[in-house]
Amino acid sequence: MKRIEPRSGVAFTLQKGQTLTVYDPEGQQVSDLVAYNADDVGEVISNGRTFDYEETINLGCENQLWSNRSNPMLTIVSDTAETHDFLLTPCSEATFEHFYPDKPIHRGCFGNLAEALAPYGIEPDDIPTAFNIFMNVPVDGQSGVLAVKPPTTEAGDRIEFRAEMDLIIGLTACSAYDSNGGTFKPIDYEVK
Amino acid sequence: MKRIEPRSGVAFTLQKGQTLTVYDPEGQQVSDLVAYNADDVGEVISNGRTFDYEETINLGCENQLWSNRSNPMLTIVSDTAETHDFLLTPCSEATFEHFYPDKPIHRGCFGNLAEALAPYGIEPDDIPTAFNIFMNVPVDGQSGVLAVKPPTTEAGDRIEFRAEMDLIIGLTACSAYDSNGGTFKPIDYEVK
């Protein structure tokens, strides 16, 4: 088990067939996940391709996360949280300026992912809409209006993914106020 | 006024302050739109950044389409259709194989955009989730399940965008059966 400290991020490789389990050790903490083909980082998770093939915006057990080249990258094999988001981008300096003009600017998940992924040759422009684990973003089906609410997770909630190809993973403990109920906690993860 | 023939696509430049109006001349026809910063094609429309800043997945008059670098690229200044989609990716050979295994494979909007954008140095992997003009994709707010329904547009419906920076635009007359009520019609557009 490894720990991602509050408001930070990591990157690592995940081999095809390995599983990645992401834990919310204290509850109400989001973790942004991105994934790239380890052999060609031009292939990356795509919310649009995933919504196409899974035919839902609410992803959970047995759903797959698809790439921009229409290949499955990750399969969700277990999930005690059942609430995640794939609509919104990683928080960044720009989103802090926009949403929290009175608070200190933070580089956010975007800056944390950019630093962690740079050794793999991944540029900031290559960071897509993330799969936001444990993030609670209800959408009104009539109006389309969305809201960022505190996560519904409790301490120990977890989600487990199986890699469908060799991957580079970026993973954070999210840095934004609204996404995490106003406080910043760690994220734990385990590769098997 | 220019015409995009059924199941084809074009690319062109749009200067900051110019307007682009996209017409559905016969009704029930979708048009996929993508946009890049003309000075640096690493900057591209982002559904995730747009959902972040506009706080809705249903975009219409006065909403803006934002880039991956958190800059507004296009503002919707008028809209008689009021139903568009920014969740799903352009149809492609892979989506035809997945959704229409008994029908002839078509390169789809993805292939049409790739060919039209290549002269601008834009690679297939750089084609993001498109803003799917006139596309009708209701989402169930409770379950998250989405469906691709026939467009609600009638002949002459239109949407008008103002460019907020110098842009390269990719635009199609969509090639997929379900998105267009089962038939393939042209799209008209005008730059002023």
CSV table of C-alpha atoms in Angstrom, one decimal:
chain,number,residue,atom,x,y,z
A,1,MET,CA,0.0,0.0,0.0
A,2,LYS,CA,1.3,3.4,-0.9
A,3,ARG,CA,0.1,6.9,0.2
A,4,ILE,CA,-0.4,10.0,-1.8
A,5,GLU,CA,-0.1,13.0,0.6
A,6,PRO,CA,-2.9,15.6,0.6
A,7,ARG,CA,-2.9,17.9,-2.5
A,8,SER,CA,-0.2,15.9,-4.3
A,9,GLY,CA,0.1,13.4,-7.1
A,10,VAL,CA,2.1,10.5,-8.5
A,11,ALA,CA,2.7,8.6,-11.7
A,12,PHE,CA,3.6,4.9,-12.2
A,13,THR,CA,3.4,2.0,-14.6
A,14,LEU,CA,0.7,-0.6,-14.5
A,15,GLN,CA,1.2,-3.8,-16.5
A,16,LYS,CA,-1.6,-5.5,-18.5
A,17,GLY,CA,-3.5,-7.8,-16.1
A,18,GLN,CA,-2.4,-6.0,-12.9
A,19,THR,CA,-4.9,-4.5,-10.7
A,20,LEU,CA,-4.9,-1.0,-9.1
A,21,THR,CA,-7.0,-0.4,-6.0
A,22,VAL,CA,-7.5,3.2,-4.9
A,23,TYR,CA,-8.7,3.8,-1.3
A,24,ASP,CA,-10.2,6.8,0.4
A,25,PRO,CA,-8.6,6.2,3.9
A,26,GLU,CA,-10.4,8.9,5.8
A,27,GLY,CA,-13.5,9.5,3.6
A,28,GLN,CA,-14.8,12.4,1.4
A,29,GLN,CA,-11.6,12.6,-0.6
A,30,VAL,CA,-11.4,12.7,-4.5
A,31,SER,CA,-8.6,11.2,-6.5
A,32,ASP,CA,-8.1,12.2,-10.2
A,33,LEU,CA,-6.9,9.3,-12.5
A,34,VAL,CA,-5.5,9.6,-16.0
A,35,ALA,CA,-4.1,6.7,-18.1
A,36,TYR,CA,-1.8,6.5,-21.1
A,37,ASN,CA,-0.7,3.6,-23.3
A,38,ALA,CA,2.8,2.9,-22.0
A,39,ASP,CA,4.1,2.1,-25.5
A,40,ASP,CA,2.6,5.2,-27.1
A,41,VAL,CA,1.4,8.1,-24.9
A,42,GLY,CA,-0.7,9.5,-27.8
A,43,GLU,CA,-3.3,7.0,-26.7
A,44,VAL,CA,-5.1,8.3,-23.6
A,45,ILE,CA,-8.3,7.8,-21.7
A,46,SER,CA,-11.2,9.6,-23.3
A,47,ASN,CA,-14.4,10.5,-21.5
A,48,GLY,CA,-16.2,10.9,-24.8
A,49,ARG,CA,-15.2,7.4,-26.1
A,50,THR,CA,-16.1,5.9,-22.7
A,51,PHE,CA,-19.6,7.6,-22.7
A,52,ASP,CA,-20.1,6.3,-26.3
A,53,TYR,CA,-19.3,2.7,-25.6
A,54,GLU,CA,-20.6,2.4,-22.0
A,55,GLU,CA,-23.8,4.4,-22.8
A,56,THR,CA,-23.8,6.1,-19.4
A,57,ILE,CA,-22.1,8.9,-17.6
A,58,ASN,CA,-22.2,7.1,-14.3
A,59,LEU,CA,-19.4,4.5,-14.3
A,60,GLY,CA,-19.0,1.7,-11.8
A,61,CYS,CA,-18.4,-2.0,-11.5
A,62,GLU,CA,-18.0,-3.8,-14.8
A,63,ASN,CA,-17.7,-0.6,-16.8
A,64,GLN,CA,-14.6,0.1,-18.8
A,65,LEU,CA,-12.6,3.2,-19.4
A,66,TRP,CA,-11.8,3.6,-23.1
A,67,SER,CA,-9.1,5.4,-25.0
A,68,ASN,CA,-9.2,8.0,-27.7
A,69,ARG,CA,-8.3,5.1,-30.1
A,70,SER,CA,-11.4,3.1,-29.0
A,71,ASN,CA,-9.5,0.5,-27.0
A,72,PRO,CA,-10.4,-0.5,-23.4
A,73,MET,CA,-7.7,0.7,-21.0
A,74,LEU,CA,-9.1,-0.2,-17.6
A,75,THR,CA,-12.0,-2.3,-16.3
A,76,ILE,CA,-13.6,-1.5,-13.0
A,77,VAL,CA,-13.7,-4.9,-11.2
A,78,SER,CA,-15.0,-3.8,-7.8
A,79,ASP,CA,-16.3,-0.6,-6.3
A,80,THR,CA,-17.7,0.2,-2.9
A,81,ALA,CA,-18.1,3.9,-3.6
A,82,GLU,CA,-20.4,3.9,-6.7
A,83,THR,CA,-20.1,7.6,-7.2
A,84,HIS,CA,-17.4,9.0,-9.6
A,85,ASP,CA,-17.2,11.7,-12.2
A,86,PHE,CA,-15.8,11.7,-15.7
A,87,LEU,CA,-17.2,15.1,-16.8
A,88,LEU,CA,-14.8,17.6,-15.3
A,89,THR,CA,-11.1,18.4,-15.8
A,90,PRO,CA,-8.4,18.4,-13.1
A,91,CYS,CA,-8.3,21.5,-10.9
A,92,SER,CA,-5.6,23.9,-11.9
A,93,GLU,CA,-4.3,27.4,-11.3
A,94,ALA,CA,-7.0,28.7,-13.7
A,95,THR,CA,-9.8,26.9,-11.9
A,96,PHE,CA,-8.6,28.2,-8.5
A,97,GLU,CA,-8.6,31.7,-9.9
A,98,HIS,CA,-12.1,31.2,-11.3
A,99,PHE,CA,-13.8,29.4,-8.5
A,100,TYR,CA,-11.8,30.5,-5.4
A,101,PRO,CA,-10.6,34.1,-6.1
A,102,ASP,CA,-10.3,34.9,-2.4
A,103,LYS,CA,-8.2,31.8,-1.6
A,104,PRO,CA,-4.5,31.1,-2.2
A,105,ILE,CA,-3.8,29.8,-5.8
A,106,HIS,CA,-2.7,26.2,-5.9
A,107,ARG,CA,-1.4,24.3,-9.0
A,108,GLY,CA,-4.1,21.7,-8.3
A,109,CYS,CA,-4.4,18.2,-9.7
A,110,PHE,CA,-3.4,19.5,-13.1
A,111,GLY,CA,0.0,20.8,-11.9
A,112,ASN,CA,0.6,17.7,-9.8
A,113,LEU,CA,-0.2,15.5,-12.7
A,114,ALA,CA,2.0,17.6,-15.1
A,115,GLU,CA,5.0,17.2,-12.8
A,116,ALA,CA,4.4,13.5,-12.1
A,117,LEU,CA,3.9,12.7,-15.8
A,118,ALA,CA,6.7,14.8,-17.3
A,119,PRO,CA,9.4,12.0,-16.8
A,120,TYR,CA,7.3,9.8,-19.1
A,121,GLY,CA,7.3,12.5,-21.9
A,122,ILE,CA,3.7,13.6,-21.3
A,123,GLU,CA,3.1,17.3,-21.8
A,124,PRO,CA,0.6,19.4,-19.9
A,125,ASP,CA,-1.6,19.7,-23.1
A,126,ASP,CA,-1.8,15.9,-23.1
A,127,ILE,CA,-3.7,15.8,-19.8
A,128,PRO,CA,-7.3,14.9,-20.6
A,129,THR,CA,-10.5,15.1,-18.6
A,130,ALA,CA,-9.6,12.8,-15.7
A,131,PHE,CA,-11.6,10.0,-14.3
A,132,ASN,CA,-12.4,11.6,-10.9
A,133,ILE,CA,-12.6,8.7,-8.4
A,134,PHE,CA,-15.0,9.3,-5.5
A,135,MET,CA,-16.1,12.7,-7.0
A,136,ASN,CA,-19.8,13.5,-6.5
A,137,VAL,CA,-21.2,15.6,-9.5
A,138,PRO,CA,-24.9,15.2,-9.8
A,139,VAL,CA,-26.4,16.3,-13.1
A,140,ASP,CA,-30.0,17.4,-13.5
A,141,GLY,CA,-31.3,15.4,-16.5
A,142,GLN,CA,-33.8,18.1,-17.5
A,143,SER,CA,-31.7,21.3,-17.3
A,144,GLY,CA,-28.2,19.7,-17.7
A,145,VAL,CA,-27.0,21.7,-14.7
A,146,LEU,CA,-24.3,20.0,-12.7
A,147,ALA,CA,-23.0,20.7,-9.2
A,148,VAL,CA,-19.9,19.6,-7.3
A,149,LYS,CA,-21.0,18.2,-4.0
A,150,PRO,CA,-19.0,16.6,-1.1
A,151,PRO,CA,-18.1,13.0,-1.8
A,152,THR,CA,-20.4,10.3,-0.4
A,153,THR,CA,-17.5,8.1,0.6
A,154,GLU,CA,-16.7,6.8,4.1
A,155,ALA,CA,-13.3,5.8,5.4
A,156,GLY,CA,-12.1,2.7,3.6
A,157,ASP,CA,-14.2,3.0,0.5
A,158,ARG,CA,-12.3,1.7,-2.6
A,159,ILE,CA,-12.4,1.1,-6.3
A,160,GLU,CA,-10.4,-1.6,-8.1
A,161,PHE,CA,-9.3,-1.5,-11.8
A,162,ARG,CA,-7.8,-4.1,-14.0
A,163,ALA,CA,-5.4,-2.9,-16.7
A,164,GLU,CA,-6.3,-4.0,-20.2
A,165,MET,CA,-3.0,-2.9,-21.7
A,166,ASP,CA,0.4,-1.7,-20.3
A,167,LEU,CA,-0.3,1.7,-18.9
A,168,ILE,CA,1.2,4.8,-17.4
A,169,ILE,CA,-1.1,6.0,-14.6
A,170,GLY,CA,-1.3,9.5,-13.1
A,171,LEU,CA,-3.1,9.6,-9.7
A,172,THR,CA,-3.7,12.4,-7.2
A,173,ALA,CA,-5.2,13.4,-3.9
A,174,CYS,CA,-7.4,16.2,-5.2
A,175,SER,CA,-6.6,19.8,-4.2
A,176,ALA,CA,-9.9,21.6,-4.7
A,177,TYR,CA,-12.2,22.8,-1.9
A,178,ASP,CA,-15.6,21.9,-3.2
A,179,SER,CA,-14.7,18.5,-4.5
A,180,ASN,CA,-13.5,17.3,-1.1
A,181,GLY,CA,-16.0,18.8,1.4
A,182,GLY,CA,-13.6,21.6,2.2
A,183,THR,CA,-10.7,19.6,3.6
A,184,PHE,CA,-7.7,17.8,2.1
A,185,LYS,CA,-6.9,14.2,3.0
A,186,PRO,CA,-4.6,11.5,1.6
A,187,ILE,CA,-5.3,8.8,-0.9
A,188,ASP,CA,-3.9,5.3,-0.7
A,189,TYR,CA,-3.3,2.9,-3.6
A,190,GLU,CA,-2.1,-0.6,-4.2
A,191,VAL,CA,-0.9,-2.4,-7.3
A,192,LYS,CA,-1.1,-6.2,-7.5
B,1,MET,CA,-23.2,30.3,-47.6
B,2,LYS,CA,-21.2,27.1,-48.1
B,3,ARG,CA,-22.4,23.5,-48.1
B,4,ILE,CA,-21.0,20.4,-46.5
B,5,GLU,CA,-22.2,17.4,-48.5
B,6,PRO,CA,-23.7,14.5,-46.6
B,7,ARG,CA,-21.2,12.3,-44.6
B,8,SER,CA,-18.3,14.7,-45.3
B,9,GLY,CA,-16.3,17.4,-43.5
B,10,VAL,CA,-14.3,20.6,-44.0
B,11,ALA,CA,-11.8,22.7,-42.1
B,12,PHE,CA,-11.2,26.5,-42.3
B,13,THR,CA,-9.9,29.4,-40.3
B,14,LEU,CA,-12.1,31.7,-38.3
B,15,GLN,CA,-10.6,35.1,-37.1
B,16,LYS,CA,-11.2,36.5,-33.7
B,17,GLY,CA,-14.5,38.5,-33.7
B,18,GLN,CA,-15.9,36.7,-36.8
B,19,THR,CA,-19.1,34.7,-36.5
B,20,LEU,CA,-19.8,31.2,-37.8
B,21,THR,CA,-23.4,30.2,-38.3
B,22,VAL,CA,-24.2,26.5,-38.8
B,23,TYR,CA,-27.5,25.7,-40.5
B,24,ASP,CA,-29.5,22.4,-40.7
B,25,PRO,CA,-31.0,23.0,-44.1
B,26,GLU,CA,-33.3,20.0,-44.2
B,27,GLY,CA,-33.7,19.2,-40.4
B,28,GLN,CA,-32.6,16.3,-38.2
B,29,GLN,CA,-28.9,16.5,-39.2
B,30,VAL,CA,-26.0,16.7,-36.8
B,31,SER,CA,-22.7,18.6,-37.4
B,32,ASP,CA,-19.6,17.8,-35.3
B,33,LEU,CA,-17.5,20.9,-34.6
B,34,VAL,CA,-13.9,21.0,-33.3
B,35,ALA,CA,-11.8,24.1,-32.8
B,36,TYR,CA,-8.0,24.7,-32.3
B,37,ASN,CA,-6.0,27.9,-31.5
B,38,ALA,CA,-4.7,28.9,-35.0
B,39,ASP,CA,-1.4,30.0,-33.5
B,40,ASP,CA,-0.8,26.8,-31.5
B,41,VAL,CA,-2.9,23.7,-32.3
B,42,GLY,CA,-2.0,22.2,-28.9
B,43,GLU,CA,-4.8,24.4,-27.6
B,44,VAL,CA,-8.2,22.7,-28.4
B,45,ILE,CA,-11.8,22.7,-27.2
B,46,SER,CA,-12.4,20.7,-24.1
B,47,ASN,CA,-15.7,19.4,-23.0
B,48,GLY,CA,-14.4,18.9,-19.4
B,49,ARG,CA,-13.2,22.6,-19.1
B,50,THR,CA,-16.4,23.7,-20.7
B,51,PHE,CA,-18.5,21.7,-18.2
B,52,ASP,CA,-16.3,23.1,-15.4
B,53,TYR,CA,-16.8,26.8,-16.2
B,54,GLU,CA,-20.4,26.7,-17.7
B,55,GLU,CA,-21.6,24.4,-14.9
B,56,THR,CA,-24.0,22.6,-17.2
B,57,ILE,CA,-23.8,19.8,-19.9
B,58,ASN,CA,-26.6,21.5,-21.9
B,59,LEU,CA,-25.0,24.4,-23.8
B,60,GLY,CA,-26.9,27.1,-25.7
B,61,CYS,CA,-27.1,30.8,-26.2
B,62,GLU,CA,-24.5,32.8,-24.1
B,63,ASN,CA,-22.6,29.7,-23.2
B,64,GLN,CA,-18.9,29.5,-24.1
B,65,LEU,CA,-16.8,26.6,-25.4
B,66,TRP,CA,-13.5,26.6,-23.4
B,67,SER,CA,-10.1,25.2,-24.3
B,68,ASN,CA,-7.9,22.7,-22.5
B,69,ARG,CA,-5.9,25.8,-21.4
B,70,SER,CA,-8.9,27.4,-19.8
B,71,ASN,CA,-9.5,30.1,-22.4
B,72,PRO,CA,-12.8,30.8,-24.1
B,73,MET,CA,-12.7,29.8,-27.8
B,74,LEU,CA,-16.2,30.3,-29.0
B,75,THR,CA,-19.3,32.1,-27.6
B,76,ILE,CA,-22.8,30.9,-28.7
B,77,VAL,CA,-24.5,34.2,-29.7
B,78,SER,CA,-27.8,32.8,-31.1
B,79,ASP,CA,-29.4,29.4,-31.2
B,80,THR,CA,-32.8,28.3,-32.6
B,81,ALA,CA,-32.1,24.6,-31.9
B,82,GLU,CA,-31.3,24.5,-28.2
B,83,THR,CA,-30.3,20.8,-28.3
B,84,HIS,CA,-26.7,19.9,-28.7
B,85,ASP,CA,-24.3,17.4,-27.3
B,86,PHE,CA,-20.7,17.7,-25.9
B,87,LEU,CA,-20.5,14.2,-24.3
B,88,LEU,CA,-19.7,12.0,-27.3
B,89,THR,CA,-16.8,11.6,-29.7
B,90,PRO,CA,-17.0,11.8,-33.5
B,91,CYS,CA,-18.2,8.6,-35.1
B,92,SER,CA,-15.4,6.5,-36.6
B,93,GLU,CA,-14.6,3.2,-38.2
B,94,ALA,CA,-14.4,1.7,-34.7
B,95,THR,CA,-17.8,3.1,-33.7
B,96,PHE,CA,-19.4,1.8,-36.9
B,97,GLU,CA,-18.0,-1.6,-36.1
B,98,HIS,CA,-19.3,-1.4,-32.6
B,99,PHE,CA,-22.8,0.0,-33.2
B,100,TYR,CA,-23.6,-1.0,-36.7
B,101,PRO,CA,-21.9,-4.4,-37.3
B,102,ASP,CA,-24.3,-5.3,-40.1
B,103,LYS,CA,-23.8,-2.1,-42.1
B,104,PRO,CA,-21.0,-0.9,-44.3
B,105,ILE,CA,-18.1,0.6,-42.4
B,106,HIS,CA,-17.6,4.3,-42.9
B,107,ARG,CA,-14.7,6.5,-41.7
B,108,GLY,CA,-17.3,8.7,-40.1
B,109,CYS,CA,-16.8,12.3,-38.7
B,110,PHE,CA,-13.5,11.2,-37.2
B,111,GLY,CA,-12.1,10.2,-40.6
B,112,ASN,CA,-13.6,13.3,-42.3
B,113,LEU,CA,-12.1,15.6,-39.6
B,114,ALA,CA,-8.7,13.9,-39.7
B,115,GLU,CA,-8.5,14.4,-43.5
B,116,ALA,CA,-9.7,18.0,-43.4
B,117,LEU,CA,-7.5,19.0,-40.4
B,118,ALA,CA,-4.3,17.3,-41.7
B,119,PRO,CA,-3.1,20.3,-43.8
B,120,TYR,CA,-3.1,22.3,-40.5
B,121,GLY,CA,-0.7,19.9,-38.9
B,122,ILE,CA,-3.4,18.3,-36.7
B,123,GLU,CA,-3.0,14.6,-36.1
B,124,PRO,CA,-5.9,12.1,-35.6
B,125,ASP,CA,-4.9,11.7,-31.9
B,126,ASP,CA,-5.5,15.5,-31.5
B,127,ILE,CA,-9.2,15.2,-32.3
B,128,PRO,CA,-11.1,15.7,-29.1
B,129,THR,CA,-14.7,15.1,-28.0
B,130,ALA,CA,-16.5,17.3,-30.5
B,131,PHE,CA,-19.2,19.8,-29.9
B,132,ASN,CA,-22.0,17.9,-31.6
B,133,ILE,CA,-24.3,20.6,-33.0
B,134,PHE,CA,-28.0,19.6,-33.2
B,135,MET,CA,-27.3,16.2,-31.6
B,136,ASN,CA,-29.9,15.0,-29.2
B,137,VAL,CA,-28.5,12.9,-26.3
B,138,PRO,CA,-30.8,12.9,-23.3
B,139,VAL,CA,-29.2,11.9,-20.0
B,140,ASP,CA,-31.1,10.3,-17.2
B,141,GLY,CA,-30.0,12.3,-14.1
B,142,GLN,CA,-30.6,9.4,-11.8
B,143,SER,CA,-29.0,6.5,-13.6
B,144,GLY,CA,-26.6,8.4,-15.8
B,145,VAL,CA,-27.8,6.4,-18.8
B,146,LEU,CA,-27.7,8.3,-22.1
B,147,ALA,CA,-29.4,7.7,-25.4
B,148,VAL,CA,-28.8,8.9,-29.0
B,149,LYS,CA,-32.1,10.1,-30.3
B,150,PRO,CA,-33.1,11.8,-33.6
B,151,PRO,CA,-32.4,15.5,-33.7
B,152,THR,CA,-35.3,17.8,-32.8
B,153,THR,CA,-34.3,20.3,-35.5
B,154,GLU,CA,-36.5,21.5,-38.3
B,155,ALA,CA,-35.3,22.8,-41.7
B,156,GLY,CA,-33.6,26.1,-41.2
B,157,ASP,CA,-32.6,25.7,-37.6
B,158,ARG,CA,-29.2,27.3,-36.9
B,159,ILE,CA,-26.6,28.2,-34.2
B,160,GLU,CA,-24.2,31.1,-34.4
B,161,PHE,CA,-20.8,31.3,-32.7
B,162,ARG,CA,-18.4,34.2,-32.2
B,163,ALA,CA,-14.7,33.4,-32.2
B,164,GLU,CA,-12.9,34.6,-29.1
B,165,MET,CA,-9.4,33.9,-30.6
B,166,ASP,CA,-8.1,33.1,-34.1
B,167,LEU,CA,-9.2,29.5,-34.7
B,168,ILE,CA,-9.0,26.5,-37.0
B,169,ILE,CA,-12.4,25.0,-37.2
B,170,GLY,CA,-13.3,21.4,-38.3
B,171,LEU,CA,-16.9,20.9,-39.2
B,172,THR,CA,-18.9,17.9,-40.6
B,173,ALA,CA,-22.2,16.6,-41.8
B,174,CYS,CA,-22.4,13.6,-39.4
B,175,SER,CA,-22.2,10.1,-40.9
B,176,ALA,CA,-23.8,7.9,-38.1
B,177,TYR,CA,-27.3,6.4,-38.5
B,178,ASP,CA,-28.7,6.9,-35.0
B,179,SER,CA,-27.5,10.5,-34.6
B,180,ASN,CA,-29.4,11.7,-37.7
B,181,GLY,CA,-32.7,9.8,-37.6
B,182,GLY,CA,-31.4,7.2,-40.1
B,183,THR,CA,-30.7,9.5,-43.1
B,184,PHE,CA,-27.8,11.6,-44.2
B,185,LYS,CA,-28.4,15.3,-45.2
B,186,PRO,CA,-26.1,18.3,-45.9
B,187,ILE,CA,-25.0,21.0,-43.4
B,188,ASP,CA,-24.7,24.7,-44.5
B,189,TYR,CA,-22.4,27.3,-42.8
B,190,GLU,CA,-21.6,30.9,-43.2
B,191,VAL,CA,-18.6,32.9,-41.9
B,192,LYS,CA,-19.1,36.7,-41.5
